[in-house]
Amino acid sequence: MSESPYPGGFHMRGWNIEITDTQSQNVLEAWLHLLDNQDSYTNERIDLLDAIDELKPAVRDEDSGNIEKFQEDLKEVLEGASISLFEPVRSAINPVLVDFANVETSRDEIQDLLWENTEIDLDGLRQDAADADIEVNAGQFKGRIGDVVAEEADEIASSSYDFEALLEGLETAQEYLESQSFIQRYRDAHSRVLEDYLEGKSPATDFLLRETIERLFAELYVDEWREDGLEKAIKSFAKEESLAARTSDLKEILRGEEPETVCYVPIENVQLGGMTPLEVGEMDLYEPSSDDCDIFDRLHESTAIFEDQLRENSDIIAELKVRLPISSVGRRRVEAEINRVIDVLNFGKTRNLIEMPFDGRYTILCETGDGEVIDFHRSLSSRFDADFMHTDSPETVTKRIDLFDRYLQGTPETELEKAIDKSVRWYGYAAQSTHPEERFLKYVIALESLLVKDITESKANTIAHRAVQILQVHEDYRGWEYTIFDEMYAIRSRIVHQGVRNLPEFEYQLDRLRQRTRQVISAVTYRVDDCNSIDEVVETIQAEEEQLKQEKTDRSPIAVGESFETEATLQTPDGRTIGTVELEAEFYDDGRYVYYEGEIHSLEHGDQAKIQGTDDYELSFELDGTEYVGLDVSFPENSAFELVVDPTYPFKIRWYDIQESD
């Protein structure tokens, strides 16, 4: 390859650049040709993941027709993935692919056997039908029998498919393709093609150059690069005077080896209630006036002129490390990391939300090599004037940060981590949306992205079924919870398909949806260290329920089916007395849960007579000389009420655990 096949790309941009070596010119022009002539980019890794994603739902549904179609697509992509890095993918997939040629032969043999044993006397059928004065299309009847025979033969032949092995192979391959180690090796391999060509170590056709650059573009897109950044990168490459410098800079970008830079983002209208300095994931938050903040003393002279404005608009400083190869790429990476942190701090809140600082005017500062601080990015848009206060307790914030530790790392690899990543982001979108209908839809999307694995699944049924399992709803209330989710999805459909708004029950439904979405995300995220998929979460919960049931049965002071009478104190966990009650109770086993349920027959009121079904309550009582506390108290027939006991109508109460008092 002696001259560029794409002449003039940088001349059309008006770049005053002189490049003397042919290799650099060819790389530059091939790079610009792709930017000018393609809107999207892909590579073998991404194509394989797409093909696997298409095939997996068909395998789960045991849909042989679609399995055959999508399996052929996957095989075609796999054959095109020529480099040795994909050998583990082939090893995982090829041995478990369904051999449809053999299955088809088997199906034909089975169909012949069934036909041999299916006698249809068409002439006799016609005669009998005529004698009985019944209109029968004998040929059509035989055709329908043929359809049944073919269907039965297909089902018998299909029983030889090992769907479980195929699904396991696909998931193994997917995990390998999505691993950070493979992605890095894949980028390195393609980067090396360009490096060797630039350094004269190996030749490259124009097709190979274009193909290699496109495959790298696809990976760079995943890493927050866009056209503007790619154009700036190749322009910087072209401006370097020496081939060695050009090759070194390009290698750093293509392999993702840019050094990390310390960045600072002043955020206004946020108060963390004395909790600073606060470490959230890989980010530090502190106040400008604290001893941890010295950035204003280190401002470069070009940035120092904005010092007063920066101080005025800085209630909190966010400090983090990111790779900043190009300004636009660095900005997106900074924004993504800060958005993650704010998602976590806002999670579960309905008021006093921290606003995303990137909707208006903001500044990103970064540290230079000599320790000075300069403004890396400045947005000149206006900001909201409203103040947003963060009022949670330090314990609540710390607990929330710990719960979302994996999410904050920002590198989801497993199927479950990716689902949580999407779900928490959509929960954040919902929490910060202005209109209630918009919030409602985004909460539903948050649930869908977490609970619905395949597009072939019924979203409404899947959401309800998995949510009820994950929330461990008691059997008595499952029907009610299914109804709640059905109502939510019906409202979602009316908004999407009919554009309805201002429904009378809307605010109530929105609050129920918000609460359950928060509960489901929290319950799933709690198990992310031990589970790789939503199915594993459900299986783990079921196993935990079995174990917990046995533990509760073992430590119960009475056997299942035994009853007792006692006087008990109904109270809140912080010791506030609701009242003293006379109750009769029994220890039940419904097949899934064990629990205590009884009736309150009398009451002496304490500090509070109002019961809120969403609050926590305890029962303190004595049994056979031992003091116990009943935990997880609920009132099966009510949710919010005045606790008034009529001896004629005893009041039902239930609690799910018991332990000896300290």
CSV table of C-alpha atoms in Angstrom, one decimal, residues 23 48 50 99 108 117 141 145 178 212 242 303 376 395 407 409 419 459 473 512 538 561 586 611 636 645 649 654:
chain,number,residue,atom,x,y,z
A,23,GLN,CA,2.0,5.0,6.6
A,48,LEU,CA,-21.0,-12.1,18.7
A,50,ASP,CA,-25.7,-9.5,19.7
A,99,ASP,CA,-27.0,-30.7,14.8
A,108,ASP,CA,-38.5,-37.8,9.1
A,117,ASN,CA,-49.5,-46.6,12.3
A,141,PHE,CA,-59.3,-33.9,7.7
A,145,ILE,CA,-54.0,-35.3,10.9
A,178,GLU,CA,-17.8,-9.2,28.3
A,212,THR,CA,-9.0,-2.5,12.1
A,242,SER,CA,7.9,12.5,14.6
A,303,THR,CA,-8.2,29.9,35.8
A,376,PHE,CA,-10.7,21.5,31.9
A,395,GLU,CA,-25.8,6.1,59.1
A,407,TYR,CA,-22.7,-0.2,41.2
A,409,GLN,CA,-17.3,0.8,40.6
A,419,ALA,CA,-29.3,-5.1,34.9
A,459,LYS,CA,-43.4,-7.9,30.8
A,473,VAL,CA,-44.5,-11.6,49.9
A,512,ARG,CA,-46.8,2.5,45.5
A,538,VAL,CA,-34.8,-15.8,43.0
A,561,GLY,CA,-49.7,-26.1,65.6
A,586,GLU,CA,-50.7,-20.1,67.4
A,611,ILE,CA,-51.2,2.2,63.7
A,636,PRO,CA,-53.2,-8.8,58.1
A,645,VAL,CA,-60.5,-3.5,70.2
A,649,TYR,CA,-64.6,-8.6,66.9
A,654,ARG,CA,-49.2,-11.6,63.0
